[in-house]
Short mmCIF file of C-alpha atoms in Angstrom, two decimals:
data_model
loop_
_atom_site.label_atom_id
_atom_site.label_comp_id
_atom_site.label_asym_id
_atom_site.label_seq_id
_atom_site.Cartn_x
_atom_site.Cartn_y
_atom_site.Cartn_z
CA MET S 1 0.00 0.00 0.00
CA ILE S 2 2.83 2.39 0.85
CA LYS S 3 4.40 1.66 -2.55
CA ASN S 4 1.16 2.63 -4.31
CA TYR S 5 1.01 5.98 -2.50
CA LYS S 6 4.61 6.63 -3.47
CA TRP S 7 3.82 5.93 -7.10
CA LEU S 8 0.79 8.26 -7.05
CA PHE S 9 2.92 11.03 -5.52
CA LEU S 10 5.47 10.77 -8.34
CA VAL S 11 2.70 10.84 -10.95
CA ALA S 12 1.24 13.97 -9.34
CA LEU S 13 4.63 15.70 -9.48
CA ALA S 14 5.00 14.84 -13.14
CA PHE S 15 1.48 16.01 -13.94
CA THR S 16 2.07 19.31 -12.15
CA ALA S 17 5.30 19.85 -14.08
CA CYS S 18 3.52 19.26 -17.38
CA ASN S 19 0.78 21.71 -16.42
CA ASN S 20 3.36 24.39 -15.58
CA ASP S 21 4.88 24.03 -19.05
CA ASP S 22 1.50 24.18 -20.73
CA ASP S 23 0.54 27.33 -18.80
CA VAL S 24 3.04 29.36 -20.86
CA VAL S 25 0.61 30.56 -23.55
CA ALA S 26 1.66 32.93 -26.34
CA ASP S 27 0.12 36.38 -26.04
CA PRO S 28 -1.92 36.93 -29.24
CA ASN S 29 -1.49 40.71 -28.93
CA SER S 30 2.31 40.66 -28.98
CA VAL S 31 4.54 40.31 -31.98
CA ASP S 32 6.83 37.78 -30.25
CA GLY S 33 4.28 35.79 -28.25
CA LYS S 34 5.66 37.05 -24.94
CA PRO S 35 3.48 38.98 -22.50
CA LEU S 36 2.55 42.35 -23.95
CA THR S 37 4.65 45.22 -22.62
CA ALA S 38 4.92 48.97 -23.12
CA GLY S 39 8.65 48.70 -22.67
CA THR S 40 10.11 51.99 -21.47
CA ALA S 41 7.23 54.05 -22.88
CA ASP S 42 4.24 55.33 -20.93
CA PHE S 43 1.05 55.48 -22.99
CA THR S 44 -1.19 56.78 -20.22
CA LYS S 45 -1.80 60.07 -22.04
CA TYR S 46 -1.25 59.88 -25.79
CA VAL S 47 -1.61 62.99 -27.96
CA ALA S 48 -1.21 63.04 -31.75
CA LEU S 49 -0.19 66.15 -33.73
CA GLY S 50 -0.10 66.49 -37.48
CA ASN S 51 -2.11 67.28 -40.57
CA SER S 52 -4.74 65.42 -42.61
CA LEU S 53 -2.75 62.18 -42.42
CA THR S 54 -3.08 62.30 -38.64
CA ALA S 55 -6.76 63.30 -38.70
CA GLY S 56 -7.75 60.33 -40.89
CA PHE S 57 -8.61 62.35 -44.01
CA SER S 58 -9.58 60.10 -46.92
CA ASP S 59 -11.42 60.38 -50.26
CA ASN S 60 -10.92 64.16 -50.20
CA ALA S 61 -12.83 64.67 -46.94
CA LEU S 62 -12.87 64.16 -43.21
CA PHE S 63 -15.73 62.04 -41.86
CA ILE S 64 -16.49 59.83 -38.87
CA GLU S 65 -15.43 56.45 -40.23
CA GLY S 66 -12.23 57.93 -41.62
CA GLN S 67 -11.45 59.43 -38.22
CA LYS S 68 -12.03 56.06 -36.57
CA GLY S 69 -9.56 54.54 -39.02
CA SER S 70 -6.87 57.16 -38.46
CA TYR S 71 -3.47 55.80 -37.50
CA PRO S 72 -3.51 57.58 -34.07
CA ASN S 73 -6.84 55.98 -33.17
CA LEU S 74 -5.56 52.58 -34.29
CA LEU S 75 -2.40 53.13 -32.22
CA ALA S 76 -4.48 54.17 -29.20
CA GLN S 77 -6.41 50.89 -29.37
CA LYS S 78 -3.12 49.02 -29.06
CA PHE S 79 -1.85 51.33 -26.30
CA ALA S 80 -5.01 50.68 -24.29
CA LEU S 81 -3.85 47.06 -23.87
CA VAL S 82 -0.90 48.27 -21.76
CA GLY S 83 -2.54 51.03 -19.76
CA GLY S 84 -3.20 53.66 -22.40
CA GLY S 85 -6.00 56.03 -21.47
CA GLU S 86 -9.00 57.45 -23.29
CA PHE S 87 -8.32 58.80 -26.78
CA LYS S 88 -10.73 61.61 -27.65
CA ILE S 89 -11.34 62.59 -31.27
CA PRO S 90 -13.07 65.77 -32.53
CA TYR S 91 -15.53 63.79 -34.61
CA MET S 92 -17.31 65.29 -37.58
CA ASN S 93 -21.11 65.23 -37.52
CA ASP S 94 -21.56 62.71 -40.32
CA ASN S 95 -20.04 60.33 -42.86
CA VAL S 96 -20.84 62.67 -45.74
CA GLY S 97 -17.86 64.92 -45.13
CA GLY S 98 -17.60 68.61 -45.90
CA LEU S 99 -17.92 71.72 -43.74
CA LEU S 100 -20.28 74.61 -43.16
CA LEU S 101 -19.41 78.13 -42.04
CA GLY S 102 -22.43 80.12 -40.96
CA GLY S 103 -24.60 77.65 -42.86
CA ASN S 104 -22.64 78.07 -46.10
CA GLN S 105 -20.77 75.06 -47.50
CA ILE S 106 -17.02 75.66 -47.61
CA GLN S 107 -15.76 72.08 -48.11
CA GLY S 108 -17.16 69.39 -50.41
CA THR S 109 -18.41 65.92 -49.56
CA ARG S 110 -16.28 62.79 -49.75
CA LEU S 111 -15.71 60.72 -52.90
CA PHE S 112 -16.81 57.18 -53.65
CA PHE S 113 -16.27 54.91 -56.66
CA ASN S 114 -19.47 54.48 -58.66
CA GLY S 115 -18.08 51.74 -60.92
CA THR S 116 -16.79 54.17 -63.51
CA GLY S 117 -14.91 56.76 -61.54
CA PRO S 118 -14.84 58.84 -58.36
CA VAL S 119 -17.91 60.99 -57.64
CA ASN S 120 -19.09 62.90 -54.59
CA VAL S 121 -21.51 61.16 -52.26
CA PRO S 122 -24.94 62.77 -52.30
CA GLY S 123 -26.00 64.83 -49.34
CA THR S 124 -25.26 68.07 -47.58
CA PRO S 125 -22.56 68.50 -44.92
CA SER S 126 -23.90 68.93 -41.39
CA THR S 127 -20.66 69.91 -39.65
CA GLU S 128 -20.87 73.61 -38.75
CA ILE S 129 -17.41 74.79 -37.72
CA THR S 130 -18.70 77.53 -35.43
CA ASN S 131 -20.25 74.86 -33.19
CA VAL S 132 -17.10 74.54 -31.08
CA LEU S 133 -16.58 71.19 -29.38
CA SER S 134 -15.66 70.73 -25.75
CA GLY S 135 -12.11 69.40 -25.49
CA PRO S 136 -9.35 68.78 -25.01
CA PHE S 137 -8.84 66.18 -27.74
CA ASN S 138 -6.08 63.63 -28.17
CA ASN S 139 -6.16 63.57 -31.97
CA MET S 140 -4.98 67.03 -32.98
CA GLY S 141 -4.52 66.29 -36.66
CA ILE S 142 -5.41 69.43 -38.66
CA PRO S 143 -6.13 68.85 -42.38
CA GLY S 144 -4.25 71.39 -44.46
CA ALA S 145 -1.80 72.39 -41.73
CA LYS S 146 1.83 73.11 -42.53
CA SER S 147 4.57 72.81 -39.93
CA PHE S 148 4.54 76.47 -38.88
CA HIS S 149 0.75 76.49 -38.55
CA LEU S 150 1.05 74.34 -35.43
CA VAL S 151 2.74 77.19 -33.57
CA ALA S 152 0.65 80.02 -35.03
CA ASN S 153 -1.61 81.84 -32.58
CA GLY S 154 -5.14 82.33 -33.87
CA TYR S 155 -5.02 79.36 -36.26
CA GLY S 156 -8.35 78.31 -34.76
CA SER S 157 -10.17 81.63 -35.13
CA ALA S 158 -13.36 81.44 -37.20
CA ALA S 159 -12.84 85.06 -38.24
CA GLY S 160 -9.69 84.10 -40.14
CA VAL S 161 -11.02 81.13 -42.11
CA LEU S 162 -12.17 82.86 -45.28
CA SER S 163 -8.95 84.90 -45.51
CA GLY S 164 -6.82 81.78 -45.08
CA GLN S 165 -5.36 82.92 -41.77
CA ALA S 166 -7.08 80.15 -39.82
CA ASN S 167 -8.07 76.53 -40.32
CA PRO S 168 -11.74 75.46 -40.21
CA TYR S 169 -10.94 72.05 -38.74
CA TYR S 170 -8.99 73.56 -35.85
CA VAL S 171 -11.72 76.16 -35.28
CA ARG S 172 -13.97 73.28 -34.18
CA PHE S 173 -11.81 72.26 -31.20
CA ALA S 174 -9.26 74.98 -30.40
CA SER S 175 -9.27 75.87 -26.71
CA ASN S 176 -9.90 79.50 -27.70
CA SER S 177 -9.69 81.74 -30.75
CA THR S 178 -6.12 82.88 -30.00
CA ALA S 179 -4.69 79.44 -29.15
CA ASN S 180 -2.11 77.45 -31.09
CA VAL S 181 -2.00 73.72 -31.68
CA LEU S 182 1.26 73.05 -29.81
CA ALA S 183 0.11 74.90 -26.71
CA ASP S 184 -3.20 73.02 -26.67
CA ALA S 185 -1.30 69.73 -26.94
CA VAL S 186 1.26 70.54 -24.25
CA ALA S 187 -1.50 71.69 -21.88
CA GLN S 188 -2.70 68.08 -21.79
CA ASN S 189 0.66 66.99 -20.33
CA PRO S 190 1.06 63.98 -22.63
CA THR S 191 3.20 61.02 -21.60
CA PHE S 192 3.53 59.92 -25.23
CA PHE S 193 3.02 61.71 -28.53
CA SER S 194 3.14 61.19 -32.27
CA LEU S 195 4.15 63.97 -34.65
CA TRP S 196 3.80 63.66 -38.41
CA ILE S 197 3.96 67.09 -39.99
CA GLY S 198 5.60 68.67 -43.05
CA ASN S 199 3.85 66.93 -45.92
CA ASN S 200 1.87 70.06 -46.80
CA ASP S 201 5.05 72.15 -46.71
CA VAL S 202 5.85 70.60 -50.11
CA LEU S 203 2.61 68.86 -51.08
CA SER S 204 0.49 71.95 -51.69
CA TYR S 205 3.14 73.20 -54.15
CA ALA S 206 3.16 69.86 -55.93
CA THR S 207 -0.62 69.35 -56.14
CA SER S 208 -1.04 72.87 -57.52
CA GLY S 209 1.37 72.04 -60.33
CA GLY S 210 4.07 74.25 -58.86
CA THR S 211 2.00 77.43 -58.98
CA GLY S 212 3.48 78.56 -55.66
CA VAL S 213 7.00 79.73 -54.89
CA ASN S 214 10.04 77.88 -53.59
CA GLN S 215 10.63 80.00 -50.48
CA LEU S 216 14.30 79.06 -50.09
CA GLY S 217 15.92 81.87 -48.14
CA ASN S 218 12.63 83.38 -46.93
CA LEU S 219 12.49 82.97 -43.16
CA ASN S 220 9.16 84.72 -42.74
CA PRO S 221 6.25 82.26 -43.15
CA ALA S 222 3.77 85.12 -42.72
CA SER S 223 4.66 86.21 -46.26
CA TYR S 224 4.17 82.75 -47.81
CA GLY S 225 1.39 81.98 -50.25
CA GLY S 226 -0.80 78.94 -49.76
CA ASN S 227 1.08 76.79 -52.29
CA ASP S 228 4.65 77.81 -51.43
CA ILE S 229 7.42 75.39 -50.44
CA THR S 230 8.56 76.13 -46.89
CA ASP S 231 12.16 77.22 -46.43
CA PRO S 232 14.07 74.23 -44.94
CA ASN S 233 15.53 76.40 -42.17
CA VAL S 234 12.05 77.50 -41.14
CA PHE S 235 10.91 73.90 -41.14
CA SER S 236 13.87 72.75 -39.04
CA ASN S 237 13.35 75.51 -36.47
CA VAL S 238 9.62 74.83 -36.21
CA PHE S 239 10.06 71.06 -35.96
CA ASN S 240 12.63 71.56 -33.22
CA THR S 241 10.21 73.86 -31.37
CA LEU S 242 7.45 71.28 -31.63
CA VAL S 243 9.61 68.44 -30.33
CA ASN S 244 11.08 70.53 -27.52
CA GLY S 245 7.61 71.53 -26.40
CA LEU S 246 6.24 68.00 -26.51
CA THR S 247 9.20 66.47 -24.63
CA ALA S 248 9.61 69.24 -22.04
CA ASN S 249 7.93 67.18 -19.32
CA GLY S 250 9.71 63.95 -20.20
CA ALA S 251 7.23 62.56 -22.74
CA LYS S 252 8.47 60.04 -25.27
CA GLY S 253 7.16 59.82 -28.77
CA VAL S 254 7.33 58.82 -32.41
CA VAL S 255 7.78 61.06 -35.46
CA GLY S 256 7.30 60.38 -39.15
CA ASN S 257 9.28 61.79 -42.05
CA ILE S 258 7.98 63.18 -45.33
CA PRO S 259 7.12 60.85 -48.22
CA ASP S 260 8.19 61.64 -51.76
CA VAL S 261 5.00 63.15 -53.16
CA THR S 262 5.53 61.40 -56.49
CA SER S 263 4.91 58.04 -54.80
CA ALA S 264 1.20 58.95 -54.68
CA PRO S 265 -1.20 58.07 -57.54
CA PHE S 266 -2.25 61.71 -57.80
CA PHE S 267 1.00 62.16 -59.74
CA THR S 268 1.52 58.79 -61.39
CA THR S 269 -1.90 57.68 -62.65
CA VAL S 270 -2.08 59.87 -65.76
CA PRO S 271 0.75 59.01 -68.20
CA THR S 272 2.76 61.64 -70.01
CA ASN S 273 1.72 60.14 -73.36
CA PRO S 274 -2.04 59.45 -73.29
CA ILE S 275 -2.86 60.99 -76.68
CA PRO S 276 -3.91 58.37 -79.26
CA GLY S 277 -2.85 58.46 -82.88
CA LEU S 278 -4.01 61.64 -84.58
CA PRO S 279 -5.72 61.98 -87.95
CA ALA S 280 -3.01 62.02 -90.60
CA ALA S 281 -3.71 65.60 -91.67
CA SER S 282 -3.56 66.91 -88.09
CA ALA S 283 -0.39 64.99 -87.31
CA GLY S 284 1.22 66.32 -90.49
CA GLN S 285 0.33 69.95 -89.75
CA LEU S 286 1.54 69.81 -86.15
CA ASN S 287 4.74 67.96 -87.05
CA THR S 288 5.55 70.65 -89.63
CA LEU S 289 4.95 73.42 -87.09
CA PHE S 290 6.77 71.68 -84.23
CA GLY S 291 9.65 70.78 -86.55
CA ALA S 292 10.04 74.44 -87.44
CA VAL S 293 10.13 75.40 -83.76
CA ASN S 294 12.76 72.71 -83.11
CA GLN S 295 14.89 74.29 -85.83
CA ILE S 296 14.50 77.66 -84.10
CA CYS S 297 15.56 76.01 -80.84
CA ALA S 298 18.70 74.68 -82.51
CA ALA S 299 19.47 78.09 -84.03
CA THR S 300 19.26 79.72 -80.59
CA GLY S 301 21.30 77.03 -78.84
CA GLN S 302 18.30 75.39 -77.18
CA PRO S 303 17.55 71.64 -77.16
CA ALA S 304 14.62 70.39 -79.22
CA ARG S 305 11.29 70.69 -77.44
CA PHE S 306 8.94 68.60 -79.57
CA GLN S 307 8.66 64.98 -80.61
CA THR S 308 7.30 63.64 -83.88
CA LEU S 309 3.61 62.86 -83.45
CA VAL S 310 2.19 59.56 -84.64
CA ALA S 311 -0.84 59.34 -86.91
CA ASP S 312 -3.61 56.81 -86.49
CA ASP S 313 -2.72 53.90 -88.77
CA GLY S 314 -6.22 52.41 -88.63
CA ASN S 315 -4.99 49.21 -86.99
CA ALA S 316 -7.11 48.50 -83.93
CA SER S 317 -4.39 46.27 -82.48
CA THR S 318 -1.84 49.08 -82.54
CA THR S 319 -1.71 51.62 -79.74
CA GLU S 320 -0.25 54.93 -80.77
CA ALA S 321 0.74 57.04 -77.77
CA ASN S 322 1.58 60.68 -78.35
CA PRO S 323 3.02 62.91 -75.61
CA LEU S 324 1.09 65.71 -73.99
CA LEU S 325 1.90 69.28 -74.91
CA ILE S 326 2.70 71.18 -71.70
CA ALA S 327 3.66 74.70 -70.66
CA ASP S 328 6.99 74.96 -68.85
CA GLU S 329 7.86 78.33 -67.35
CA SER S 330 11.45 77.21 -66.71
CA LEU S 331 12.17 77.20 -70.47
CA ALA S 332 13.89 80.09 -72.18
CA ASP S 333 11.21 82.25 -73.80
CA LEU S 334 11.43 81.79 -77.58
CA SER S 335 8.26 83.69 -78.42
CA GLY S 336 10.26 86.43 -80.16
CA PRO S 337 12.39 84.16 -82.38
CA ILE S 338 9.36 81.99 -83.23
CA THR S 339 7.33 85.06 -84.21
CA SER S 340 10.14 86.43 -86.37
CA ALA S 341 10.79 83.14 -88.15
CA LEU S 342 7.13 82.40 -88.87
CA THR S 343 5.93 85.88 -89.84
CA PRO S 344 6.87 85.47 -93.55
CA VAL S 345 4.88 82.22 -93.66
CA LEU S 346 1.92 82.86 -91.37
CA GLY S 347 1.67 86.62 -91.37
CA PRO S 348 2.36 88.85 -88.35
CA THR S 349 -0.91 88.25 -86.46
CA THR S 350 -0.87 84.45 -86.57
CA ALA S 351 2.91 84.29 -86.12
CA THR S 352 2.69 86.44 -82.99
CA PHE S 353 -0.07 84.22 -81.61
CA VAL S 354 1.93 81.05 -82.32
CA GLY S 355 5.08 82.60 -80.84
CA ASN S 356 3.30 83.47 -77.61
CA LEU S 357 1.57 80.07 -77.47
CA TYR S 358 4.70 77.96 -77.99
CA GLY S 359 7.44 80.23 -76.62
CA ARG S 360 7.62 78.16 -73.42
CA THR S 361 5.96 74.95 -74.52
CA ARG S 362 7.26 71.43 -75.04
CA HIS S 363 6.20 67.81 -75.06
CA ALA S 364 6.07 66.04 -71.71
CA SER S 365 8.88 63.63 -70.85
CA ASN S 366 8.77 60.30 -69.05
CA ALA S 367 12.54 59.84 -69.05
CA ALA S 368 13.80 58.90 -65.59
CA ALA S 369 16.19 61.84 -65.38
CA SER S 370 13.67 64.44 -66.57
CA ARG S 371 10.28 63.01 -65.62
CA ASP S 372 7.22 65.23 -65.74
CA TYR S 373 4.09 64.35 -63.77
CA ILE S 374 0.56 64.95 -64.99
CA LEU S 375 -1.80 65.61 -62.11
CA LEU S 376 -4.80 63.37 -61.52
CA SER S 377 -6.99 66.47 -61.51
CA ALA S 378 -5.95 67.18 -65.12
CA ARG S 379 -7.76 64.19 -66.62
CA ALA S 380 -10.91 66.15 -67.41
CA VAL S 381 -9.16 68.73 -69.60
CA ILE S 382 -6.98 66.45 -71.74
CA GLY S 383 -8.33 66.45 -75.28
CA SER S 384 -10.94 69.11 -74.56
CA THR S 385 -11.14 72.32 -76.55
CA THR S 386 -10.45 75.74 -75.08
CA ALA S 387 -11.96 79.09 -75.95
CA SER S 388 -8.54 80.64 -75.36
CA ALA S 389 -7.35 79.74 -78.87
CA PRO S 390 -8.85 79.25 -82.34
CA ALA S 391 -8.81 75.96 -84.23
CA PRO S 392 -6.53 74.17 -84.91
CA PHE S 393 -4.66 75.43 -81.83
CA ASN S 394 -7.41 74.78 -79.30
CA THR S 395 -7.14 71.08 -78.38
CA VAL S 396 -5.74 70.88 -74.85
CA GLY S 397 -2.66 68.69 -74.58
CA VAL S 398 -2.40 68.28 -78.38
CA SER S 399 -2.12 71.72 -79.98
CA PHE S 400 -2.81 73.86 -76.91
CA PRO S 401 -0.42 73.31 -73.98
CA MET S 402 -1.54 71.91 -70.64
CA GLN S 403 -1.31 74.82 -68.23
CA ASP S 404 1.01 75.14 -65.25
CA ASN S 405 -1.59 74.03 -62.68
CA THR S 406 -2.12 70.69 -64.43
CA THR S 407 1.45 69.41 -64.44
CA LEU S 408 4.46 69.09 -62.18
CA THR S 409 7.41 69.60 -64.48
CA ALA S 410 10.81 68.00 -64.02
CA THR S 411 12.21 71.29 -62.69
CA GLU S 412 9.38 71.67 -60.19
CA THR S 413 9.73 68.03 -59.17
CA ALA S 414 13.41 68.60 -58.42
CA GLU S 415 12.50 71.53 -56.16
CA VAL S 416 10.03 69.34 -54.24
CA LYS S 417 12.53 66.50 -53.86
CA THR S 418 15.29 68.84 -52.68
CA ALA S 419 13.04 70.32 -49.99
CA THR S 420 11.78 66.88 -48.94
CA THR S 421 15.34 65.64 -48.51
CA ALA S 422 16.22 68.67 -46.37
CA PHE S 423 13.09 68.26 -44.23
CA ASN S 424 13.79 64.60 -43.66
CA ALA S 425 17.39 65.28 -42.65
CA SER S 426 16.12 67.69 -39.98
CA ILE S 427 13.49 65.23 -38.76
CA ALA S 428 16.04 62.43 -38.45
CA SER S 429 18.56 64.63 -36.65
CA ILE S 430 16.06 66.03 -34.15
CA ALA S 431 14.50 62.62 -33.50
CA SER S 432 17.93 61.11 -32.87
CA ALA S 433 18.95 63.88 -30.49
CA LYS S 434 15.81 63.31 -28.43
CA GLY S 435 15.86 59.52 -28.61
CA LEU S 436 12.49 59.39 -30.38
CA ALA S 437 11.18 56.62 -32.60
CA LEU S 438 11.33 57.51 -36.28
CA VAL S 439 9.04 56.15 -39.00
CA ASP S 440 10.62 56.25 -42.44
CA ALA S 441 7.37 56.96 -44.28
CA ASN S 442 9.36 58.02 -47.33
CA SER S 443 10.88 54.57 -47.75
CA ILE S 444 7.64 52.77 -46.94
CA LEU S 445 5.51 54.61 -49.50
CA ASN S 446 8.24 54.24 -52.11
CA GLN S 447 7.91 50.49 -51.57
CA VAL S 448 4.15 50.78 -52.00
CA ALA S 449 4.68 52.68 -55.25
CA ASN S 450 7.36 50.35 -56.59
CA GLY S 451 6.02 46.83 -56.43
CA GLY S 452 3.89 47.06 -53.30
CA ILE S 453 3.97 45.57 -49.80
CA THR S 454 2.49 42.14 -49.13
CA LYS S 455 1.17 41.01 -45.75
CA ASP S 456 -1.50 38.56 -44.56
CA GLY S 457 -2.13 37.47 -48.14
CA PHE S 458 -2.88 41.00 -49.34
CA LYS S 459 -0.74 43.21 -51.53
CA VAL S 460 -0.90 47.00 -51.10
CA THR S 461 0.21 49.13 -54.05
CA SER S 462 -0.26 52.70 -55.25
CA ILE S 463 -2.37 51.75 -58.27
CA TYR S 464 -5.29 54.13 -58.39
CA VAL S 465 -8.63 52.71 -57.15
CA THR S 466 -7.58 49.05 -57.03
CA GLY S 467 -4.16 49.14 -55.34
CA GLY S 468 -5.47 49.27 -51.78
CA GLY S 469 -2.97 51.85 -50.55
CA PHE S 470 -4.60 55.14 -51.45
CA SER S 471 -8.06 56.65 -51.35
CA LEU S 472 -9.85 58.19 -54.31
CA ASP S 473 -8.22 61.60 -53.92
CA GLY S 474 -4.94 59.97 -54.92
CA ILE S 475 -3.08 61.54 -51.99
CA HIS S 476 -4.45 60.24 -48.70
CA PRO S 477 -4.38 56.61 -47.62
CA SER S 478 -7.28 54.21 -47.95
CA PRO S 479 -8.52 52.33 -44.85
CA ARG S 480 -5.98 49.58 -45.58
CA GLY S 481 -3.32 52.20 -46.28
CA TYR S 482 -3.85 53.66 -42.82
CA GLY S 483 -3.58 50.13 -41.40
CA LEU S 484 -0.21 49.72 -43.11
CA ILE S 485 1.00 53.07 -41.75
CA THR S 486 -0.14 52.15 -38.25
CA ASN S 487 1.85 48.94 -38.40
CA GLU S 488 4.97 50.85 -39.38
CA PHE S 489 4.50 53.23 -36.44
CA LEU S 490 4.15 50.20 -34.14
CA LYS S 491 7.35 48.66 -35.53
CA SER S 492 9.31 51.85 -34.83
CA ILE S 493 7.84 52.17 -31.33
CA ASN S 494 8.74 48.55 -30.59
CA ALA S 495 12.30 49.00 -31.84
CA THR S 496 12.92 52.18 -29.86
CA TYR S 497 11.14 51.54 -26.56
CA GLY S 498 11.23 47.75 -26.23
CA SER S 499 7.48 47.26 -26.55
CA ASN S 500 6.18 44.30 -28.51
CA PHE S 501 2.88 45.34 -30.09
CA LYS S 502 1.55 43.11 -32.83
CA GLY S 503 0.47 44.92 -35.97
CA TYR S 504 -2.95 44.83 -37.56
CA ASN S 505 -4.00 42.25 -40.15
CA PHE S 506 -4.44 43.83 -43.58
CA GLY S 507 -7.61 41.79 -43.97
CA ASP S 508 -9.20 43.83 -41.17
CA PHE S 509 -9.42 46.85 -43.47
CA ARG S 510 -11.45 47.50 -46.60
CA ILE S 511 -9.79 48.94 -49.69
CA LEU S 512 -12.22 51.83 -50.20
CA TYR S 513 -15.20 53.29 -48.40
CA PRO S 514 -18.57 52.56 -50.06
CA ALA S 515 -21.18 55.15 -50.96
CA SER S 516 -23.20 54.43 -47.86
CA LEU S 517 -21.67 54.27 -44.39
#
């Protein structure tokens, strides 16, 4: 009998040991299976600063579901698993999008894909910006904000909206009409922050087709126009001010750098050569005229500006692709030489018109070293006729040049890239000095644009409408795109602070928002 008890005791010990081993269960919320930890970060009070990318802007509007899918809100849901507190968002009134000021609509409704193309959802905005919300709010993303706007007093004053001195989105939740975004954020005493700002400091120039000014050397943002590129020294000083303010009480955080704007489908969807083969007579007339201008270019020491256009050969299986005719203000003005050379042939009136029309005009280039970008917003005018010129000079993109606000020329693209590089150098330097996590959004979105990123059986690319990375405005992320960005923020936070958050599954996010939400 004693032997039996001894045997049962040994079995019990073995069974207990097995149970102890089996009790070690992988944590489904951690990336490594170990118990979830915040590491050295404290997520008790998380505040997010930035622009439309932080707010959750999508499909050319801000609306409730987009705000819920913003990367800060997705981060906050993860932070809540390790003690993160409430994350308040200044929600819009509806899922229609758009804004009212004094009952008058000042921002349009969101886009949806109707099977053919993007169109605005029906309905009227119900978000009146003068109905100020009771804050403070954790998501302080301000659509349209540039870096220096976050430290500008009065950026939330309704009186300054129509003049462009204030921002309608900030008006809704600013602590008062003279406040600034940084001060409102710091007043919340955050323990952790995210800061992703600077995109609009180059983006507004790019999306306007370079109609602003490159403000290199201008250290006074008060004199900037809405589409100007911010001086890199101004950006560096402002970014440093923002980070110093946010870390003054010991808060840790994560910052994102600036993506190359040309990784977005707003710039890459429309090719530089979308013009089909022309009728033989039209192609012949234009080739004669453009050939004459090329000869004038050579005589004045300028490179040729025009290609030989292809005529429609009548073969349905053949695709003839002619380049777009674009205006380029960086070219030497040859209106005088063109007028002089063509006056004996066309007469003074027509020759003067042609000289002025083509003096700074050329065919668009898709060469890697001199790539032009045709804006998504330009699709509607390509091939249309303009009242600004008589036939046969009135077909936009064929015989009448695409105007400056429809294209980002190679010269303008170089200006944007130079500024972006300078901004990103400042962001990296300041983040390193403060020991902050850094998200290389530039590299990530370049991957999306060049082959895509695959995860969970889904591939995210920058292909317009179907790629899954971008919304219908061609600039802001789709729901899945915001999921991808969130995961990259989590990776950087994990690497810097020793946390082990697991990212989101791409399958949890739709590609585009439907018409009805």
